[in-house]
PDB file of C-alpha atoms in Angstrom:
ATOM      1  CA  UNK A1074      76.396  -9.723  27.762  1.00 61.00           C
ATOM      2  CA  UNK A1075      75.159 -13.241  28.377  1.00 65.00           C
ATOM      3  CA  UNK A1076      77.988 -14.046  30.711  1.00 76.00           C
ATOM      4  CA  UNK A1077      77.768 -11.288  32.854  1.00 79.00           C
ATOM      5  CA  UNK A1078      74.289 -12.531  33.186  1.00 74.00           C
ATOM      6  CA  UNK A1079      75.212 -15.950  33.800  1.00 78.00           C
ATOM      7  CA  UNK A1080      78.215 -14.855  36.241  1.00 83.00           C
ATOM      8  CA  UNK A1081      75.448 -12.792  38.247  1.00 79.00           C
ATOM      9  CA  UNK A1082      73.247 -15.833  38.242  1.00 75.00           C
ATOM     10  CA  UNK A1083      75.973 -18.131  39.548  1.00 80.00           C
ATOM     11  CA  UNK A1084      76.692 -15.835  42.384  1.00 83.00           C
ATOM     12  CA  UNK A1085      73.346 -14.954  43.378  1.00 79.00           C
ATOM     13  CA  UNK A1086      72.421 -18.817  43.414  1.00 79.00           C
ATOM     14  CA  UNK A1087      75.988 -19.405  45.934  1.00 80.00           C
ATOM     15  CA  UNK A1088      74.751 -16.889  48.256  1.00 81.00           C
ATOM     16  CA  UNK A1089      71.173 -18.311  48.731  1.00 76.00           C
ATOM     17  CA  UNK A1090      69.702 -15.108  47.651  1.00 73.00           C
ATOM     18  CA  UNK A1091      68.051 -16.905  44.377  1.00 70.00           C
ATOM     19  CA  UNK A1092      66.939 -20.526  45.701  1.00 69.00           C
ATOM     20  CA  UNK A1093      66.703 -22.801  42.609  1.00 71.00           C
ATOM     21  CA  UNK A1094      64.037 -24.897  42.922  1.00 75.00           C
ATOM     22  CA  UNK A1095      61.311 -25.515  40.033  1.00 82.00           C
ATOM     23  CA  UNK A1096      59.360 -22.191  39.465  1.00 82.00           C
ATOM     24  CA  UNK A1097      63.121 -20.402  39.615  1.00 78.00           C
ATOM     25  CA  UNK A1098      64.594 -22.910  36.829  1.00 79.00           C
ATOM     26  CA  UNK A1099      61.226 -22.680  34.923  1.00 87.00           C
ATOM     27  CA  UNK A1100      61.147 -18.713  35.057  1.00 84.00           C
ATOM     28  CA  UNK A1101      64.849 -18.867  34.105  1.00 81.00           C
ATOM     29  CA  UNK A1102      64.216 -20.806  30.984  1.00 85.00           C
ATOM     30  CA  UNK A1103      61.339 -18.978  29.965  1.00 90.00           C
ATOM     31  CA  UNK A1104      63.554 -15.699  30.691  1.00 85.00           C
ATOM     32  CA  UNK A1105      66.315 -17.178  28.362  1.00 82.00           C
ATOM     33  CA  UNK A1106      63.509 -18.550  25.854  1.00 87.00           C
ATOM     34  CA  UNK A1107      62.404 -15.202  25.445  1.00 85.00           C
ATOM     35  CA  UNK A1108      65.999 -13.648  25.310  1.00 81.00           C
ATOM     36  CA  UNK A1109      67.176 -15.847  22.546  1.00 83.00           C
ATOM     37  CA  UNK A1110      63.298 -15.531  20.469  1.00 82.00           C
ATOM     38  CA  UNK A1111      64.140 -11.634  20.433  1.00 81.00           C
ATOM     39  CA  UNK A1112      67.258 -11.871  19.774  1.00 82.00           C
ATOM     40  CA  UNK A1113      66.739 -14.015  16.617  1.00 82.00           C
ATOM     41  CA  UNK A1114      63.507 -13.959  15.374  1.00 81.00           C
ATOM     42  CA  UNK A1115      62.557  -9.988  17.039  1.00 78.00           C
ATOM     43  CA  UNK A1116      63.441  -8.313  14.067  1.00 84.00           C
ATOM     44  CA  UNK A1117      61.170 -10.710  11.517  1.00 84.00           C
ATOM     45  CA  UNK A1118      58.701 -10.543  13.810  1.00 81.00           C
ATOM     46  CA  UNK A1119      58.627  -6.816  14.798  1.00 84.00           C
ATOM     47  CA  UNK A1120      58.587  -5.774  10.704  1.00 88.00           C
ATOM     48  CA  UNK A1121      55.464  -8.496  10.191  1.00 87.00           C
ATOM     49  CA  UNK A1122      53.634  -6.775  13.027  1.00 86.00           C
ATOM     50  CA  UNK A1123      54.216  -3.431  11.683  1.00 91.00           C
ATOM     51  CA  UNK A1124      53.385  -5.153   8.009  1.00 93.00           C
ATOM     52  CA  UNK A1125      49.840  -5.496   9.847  1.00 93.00           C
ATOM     53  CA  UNK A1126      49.687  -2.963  11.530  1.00 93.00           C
ATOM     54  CA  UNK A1127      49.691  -0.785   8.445  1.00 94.00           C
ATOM     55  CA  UNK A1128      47.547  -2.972   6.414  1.00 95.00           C
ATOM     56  CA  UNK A1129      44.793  -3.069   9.569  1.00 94.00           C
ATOM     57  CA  UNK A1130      45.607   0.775   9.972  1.00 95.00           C
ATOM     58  CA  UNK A1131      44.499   1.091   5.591  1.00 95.00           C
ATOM     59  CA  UNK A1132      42.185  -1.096   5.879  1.00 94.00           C
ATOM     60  CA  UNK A1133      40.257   1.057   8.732  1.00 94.00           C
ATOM     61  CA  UNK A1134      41.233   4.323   7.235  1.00 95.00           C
ATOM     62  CA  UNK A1135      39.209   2.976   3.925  1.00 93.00           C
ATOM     63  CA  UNK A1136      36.281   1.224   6.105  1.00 92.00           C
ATOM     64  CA  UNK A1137      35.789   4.480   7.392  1.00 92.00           C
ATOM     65  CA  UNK A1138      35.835   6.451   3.995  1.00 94.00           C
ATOM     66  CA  UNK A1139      33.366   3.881   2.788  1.00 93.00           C
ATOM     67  CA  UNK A1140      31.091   4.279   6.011  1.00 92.00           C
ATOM     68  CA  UNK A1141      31.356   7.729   5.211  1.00 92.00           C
ATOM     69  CA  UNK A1142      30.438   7.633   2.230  1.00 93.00           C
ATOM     70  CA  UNK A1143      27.965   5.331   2.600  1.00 92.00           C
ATOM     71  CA  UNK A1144      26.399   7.890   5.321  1.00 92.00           C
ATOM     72  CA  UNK A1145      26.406  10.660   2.927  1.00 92.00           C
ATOM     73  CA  UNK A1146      24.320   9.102   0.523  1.00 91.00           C
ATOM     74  CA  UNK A1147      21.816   7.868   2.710  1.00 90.00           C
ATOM     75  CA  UNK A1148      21.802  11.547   4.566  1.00 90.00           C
ATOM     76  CA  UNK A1149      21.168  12.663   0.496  1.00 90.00           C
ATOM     77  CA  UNK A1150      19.074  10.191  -0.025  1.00 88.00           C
ATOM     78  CA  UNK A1151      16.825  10.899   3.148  1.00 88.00           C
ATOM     79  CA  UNK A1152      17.240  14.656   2.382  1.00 89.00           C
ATOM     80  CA  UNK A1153      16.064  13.913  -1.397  1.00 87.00           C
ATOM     81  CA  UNK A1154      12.955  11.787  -0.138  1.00 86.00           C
ATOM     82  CA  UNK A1155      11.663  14.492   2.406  1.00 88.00           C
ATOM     83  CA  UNK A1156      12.217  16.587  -0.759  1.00 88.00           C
ATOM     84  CA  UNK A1157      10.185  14.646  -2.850  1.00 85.00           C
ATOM     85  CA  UNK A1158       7.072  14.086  -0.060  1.00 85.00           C
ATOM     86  CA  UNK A1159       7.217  18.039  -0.240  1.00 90.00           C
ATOM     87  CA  UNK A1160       6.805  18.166  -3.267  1.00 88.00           C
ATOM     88  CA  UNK A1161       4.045  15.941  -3.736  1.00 87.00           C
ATOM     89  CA  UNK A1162       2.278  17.528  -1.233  1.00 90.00           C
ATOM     90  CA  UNK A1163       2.668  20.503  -2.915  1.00 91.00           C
ATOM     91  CA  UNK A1164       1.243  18.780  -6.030  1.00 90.00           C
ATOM     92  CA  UNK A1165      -1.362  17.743  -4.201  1.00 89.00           C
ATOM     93  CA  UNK A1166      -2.931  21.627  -3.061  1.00 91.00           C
ATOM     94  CA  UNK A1167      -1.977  22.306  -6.670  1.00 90.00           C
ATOM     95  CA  UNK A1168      -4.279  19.651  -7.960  1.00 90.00           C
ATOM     96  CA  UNK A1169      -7.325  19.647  -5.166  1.00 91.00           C
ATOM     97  CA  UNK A1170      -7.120  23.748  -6.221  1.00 92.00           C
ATOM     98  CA  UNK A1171      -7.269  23.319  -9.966  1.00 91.00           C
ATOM     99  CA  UNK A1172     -10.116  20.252  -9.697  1.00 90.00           C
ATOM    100  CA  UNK A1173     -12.167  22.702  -7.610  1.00 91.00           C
ATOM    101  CA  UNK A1174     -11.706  25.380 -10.320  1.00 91.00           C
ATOM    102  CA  UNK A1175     -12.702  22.653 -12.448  1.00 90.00           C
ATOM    103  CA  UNK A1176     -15.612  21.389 -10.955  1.00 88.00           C
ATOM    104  CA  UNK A1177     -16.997  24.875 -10.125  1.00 87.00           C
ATOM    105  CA  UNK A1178     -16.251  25.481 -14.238  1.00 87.00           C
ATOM    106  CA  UNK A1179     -18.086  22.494 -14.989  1.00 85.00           C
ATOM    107  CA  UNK A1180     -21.309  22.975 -12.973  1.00 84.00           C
ATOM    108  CA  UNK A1181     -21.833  26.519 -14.181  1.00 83.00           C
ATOM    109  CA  UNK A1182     -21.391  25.636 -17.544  1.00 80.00           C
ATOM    110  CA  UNK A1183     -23.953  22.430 -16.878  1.00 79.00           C
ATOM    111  CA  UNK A1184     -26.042  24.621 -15.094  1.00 76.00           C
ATOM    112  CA  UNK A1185     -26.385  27.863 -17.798  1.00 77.00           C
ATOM    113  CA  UNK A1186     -26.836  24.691 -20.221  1.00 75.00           C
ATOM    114  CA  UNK A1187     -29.753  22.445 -18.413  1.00 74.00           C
ATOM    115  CA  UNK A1188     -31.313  26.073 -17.365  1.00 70.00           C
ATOM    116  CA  UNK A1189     -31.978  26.687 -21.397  1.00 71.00           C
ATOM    117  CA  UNK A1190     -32.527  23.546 -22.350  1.00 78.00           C
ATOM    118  CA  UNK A1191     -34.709  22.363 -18.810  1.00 76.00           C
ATOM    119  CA  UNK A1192     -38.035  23.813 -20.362  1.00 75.00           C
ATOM    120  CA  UNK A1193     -37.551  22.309 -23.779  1.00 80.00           C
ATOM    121  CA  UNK A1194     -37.121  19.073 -21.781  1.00 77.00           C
ATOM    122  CA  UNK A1195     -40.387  19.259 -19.917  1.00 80.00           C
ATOM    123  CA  UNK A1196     -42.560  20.331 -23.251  1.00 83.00           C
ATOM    124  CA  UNK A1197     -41.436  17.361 -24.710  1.00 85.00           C
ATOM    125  CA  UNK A1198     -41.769  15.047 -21.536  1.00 85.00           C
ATOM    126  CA  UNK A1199     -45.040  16.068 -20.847  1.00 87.00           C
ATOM    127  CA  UNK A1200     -46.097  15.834 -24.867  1.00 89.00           C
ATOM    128  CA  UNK A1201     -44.891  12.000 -23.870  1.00 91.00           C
ATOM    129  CA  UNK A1202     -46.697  11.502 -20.992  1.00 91.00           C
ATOM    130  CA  UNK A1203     -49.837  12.459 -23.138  1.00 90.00           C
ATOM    131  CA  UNK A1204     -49.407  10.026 -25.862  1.00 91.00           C
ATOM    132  CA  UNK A1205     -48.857   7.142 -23.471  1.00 92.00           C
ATOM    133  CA  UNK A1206     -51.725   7.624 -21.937  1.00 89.00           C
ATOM    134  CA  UNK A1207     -53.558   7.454 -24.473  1.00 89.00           C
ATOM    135  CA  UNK A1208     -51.724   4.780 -26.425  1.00 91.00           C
ATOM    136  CA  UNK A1209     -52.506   2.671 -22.760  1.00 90.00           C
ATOM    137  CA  UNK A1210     -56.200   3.395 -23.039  1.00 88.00           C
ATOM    138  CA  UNK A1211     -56.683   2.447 -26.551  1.00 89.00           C
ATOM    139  CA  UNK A1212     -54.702  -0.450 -25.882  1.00 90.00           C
ATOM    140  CA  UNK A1213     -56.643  -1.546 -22.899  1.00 88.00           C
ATOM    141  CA  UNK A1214     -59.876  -0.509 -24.714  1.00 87.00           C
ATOM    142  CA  UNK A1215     -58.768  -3.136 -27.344  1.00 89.00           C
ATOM    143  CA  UNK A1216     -57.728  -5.576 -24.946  1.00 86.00           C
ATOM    144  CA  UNK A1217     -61.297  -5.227 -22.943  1.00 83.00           C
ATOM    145  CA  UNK A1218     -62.839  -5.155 -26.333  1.00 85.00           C
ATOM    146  CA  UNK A1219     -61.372  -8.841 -27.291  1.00 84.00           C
ATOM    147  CA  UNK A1220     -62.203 -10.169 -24.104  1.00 79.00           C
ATOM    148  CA  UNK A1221     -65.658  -8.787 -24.310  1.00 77.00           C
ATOM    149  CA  UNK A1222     -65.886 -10.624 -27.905  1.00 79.00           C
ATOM    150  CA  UNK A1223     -64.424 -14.046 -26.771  1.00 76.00           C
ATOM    151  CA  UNK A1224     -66.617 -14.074 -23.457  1.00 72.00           C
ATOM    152  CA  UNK A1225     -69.649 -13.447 -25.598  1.00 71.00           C
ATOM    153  CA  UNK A1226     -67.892 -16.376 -28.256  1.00 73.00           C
ATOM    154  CA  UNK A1227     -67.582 -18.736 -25.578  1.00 68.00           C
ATOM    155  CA  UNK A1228     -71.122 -18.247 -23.914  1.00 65.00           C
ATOM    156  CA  UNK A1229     -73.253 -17.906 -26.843  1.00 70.00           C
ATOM    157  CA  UNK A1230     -71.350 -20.330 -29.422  1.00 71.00           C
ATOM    158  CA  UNK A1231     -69.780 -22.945 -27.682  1.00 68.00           C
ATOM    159  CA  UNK A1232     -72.006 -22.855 -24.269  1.00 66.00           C
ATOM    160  CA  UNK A1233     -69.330 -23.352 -22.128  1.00 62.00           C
ATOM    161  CA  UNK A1234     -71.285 -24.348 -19.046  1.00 62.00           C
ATOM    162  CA  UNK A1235     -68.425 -22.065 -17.103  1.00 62.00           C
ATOM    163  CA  UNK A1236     -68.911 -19.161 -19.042  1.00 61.00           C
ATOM    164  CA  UNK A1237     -72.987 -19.179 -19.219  1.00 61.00           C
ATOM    165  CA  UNK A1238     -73.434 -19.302 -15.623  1.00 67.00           C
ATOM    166  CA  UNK A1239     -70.867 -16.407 -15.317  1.00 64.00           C
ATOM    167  CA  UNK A1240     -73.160 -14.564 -17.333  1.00 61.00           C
ATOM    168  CA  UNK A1241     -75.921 -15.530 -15.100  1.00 66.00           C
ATOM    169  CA  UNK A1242     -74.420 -14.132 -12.108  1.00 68.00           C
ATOM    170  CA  UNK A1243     -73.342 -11.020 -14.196  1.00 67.00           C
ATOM    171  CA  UNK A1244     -76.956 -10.890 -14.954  1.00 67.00           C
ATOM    172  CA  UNK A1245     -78.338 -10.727 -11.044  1.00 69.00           C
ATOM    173  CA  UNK A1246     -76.013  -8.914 -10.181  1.00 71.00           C
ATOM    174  CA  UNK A1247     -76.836  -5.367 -12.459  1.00 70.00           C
ATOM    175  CA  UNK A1248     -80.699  -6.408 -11.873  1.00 73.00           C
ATOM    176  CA  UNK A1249     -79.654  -6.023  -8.254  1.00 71.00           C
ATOM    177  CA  UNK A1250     -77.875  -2.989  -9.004  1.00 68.00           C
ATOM    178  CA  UNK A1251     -80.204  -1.416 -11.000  1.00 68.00           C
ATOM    179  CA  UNK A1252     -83.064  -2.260  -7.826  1.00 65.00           C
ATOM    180  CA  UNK A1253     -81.414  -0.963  -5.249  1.00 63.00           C
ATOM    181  CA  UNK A1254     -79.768   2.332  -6.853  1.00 56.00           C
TER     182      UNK A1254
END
């Protein structure tokens, strides 16, 4: 085969249909570069190629499982949160429901129990009220009292110039009192 190619070559060149200048002889070689590179090495190379092919063609055949996969749990996943946020929302009528039940329990029962108890509560408040009163009096009465006594002490006994002409003043003043009323 590769000298009828040559023979066809030779007699295309003679009759000046193929000129051979530089870009002919360099397109030739590559031509018979490529020729010979098939012929020998074709078959090596065509089975590695297909050797890659397939393991590229597996490997996106089990990309794609995994993305698939992958995609399915986050669709279950997503599916399983908007679940749950139903669910707690759910819980959460449930629970405002049952703490108003509650709370409505709760403030009859406090009621019915500070309604009984309310009067019983303002007998003994007002029985307090009383005695502090007069607890305050009798303590002020006392207080007065010992003032009174250590006024009259410090005037009388140790004539505290201060205290006598207090009681000087105190003096005018009820005589003034006692004038004009």
């Amino acid at each position: 085969m590769l000298n009828y190619f040559t023979l066809l070559f030779i007699l295309l060149t003679f009759n000046n249909i193929i000129l051979l200048n530089e870009e002919t002889l360099i397109l030739l070689c590559f031509i018979v570069f490529s020729w010979l590179f098939n012929k020998n090495l074709g078959i090596l190379l065509k089975n590695d190629l297909s050797d890659r092919s397939t393991k590229i063609k597996n490997l996106l055949k089990t990309s794609l499982k995994e993305v698939s996969i992958s995609l399915n749990t986050a669709i279950n996943t997503k599916h399983r949160f908007w679940d749950l946020f139903y669910n707690f929302e759910r819980l959460t009528k449930h629970y405002l429901k049952f703490t108003y039940i509650v709370i409505d329990w709760l403030n009859d029962r406090n009621f019915k129990s500070t309604q009984s108890t309310f009067l019983k509560h303002l007998q003994f408040v007002s029985r307090i009220e009383i005695h502090t009163s007069k607890l305050l009096s009798l303590i002020l009465i006392k207080k007065l009292k010992n003032v009174v006594l250590l006024k009259s002490f410090y005037s009388t006994k140790l004539e505290n110039p201060y205290f006598t002409c207090s009681h000087k003043i105190n003096v005018r003043q009820c005589i003034r009192f006692v004038k004009f009323s």
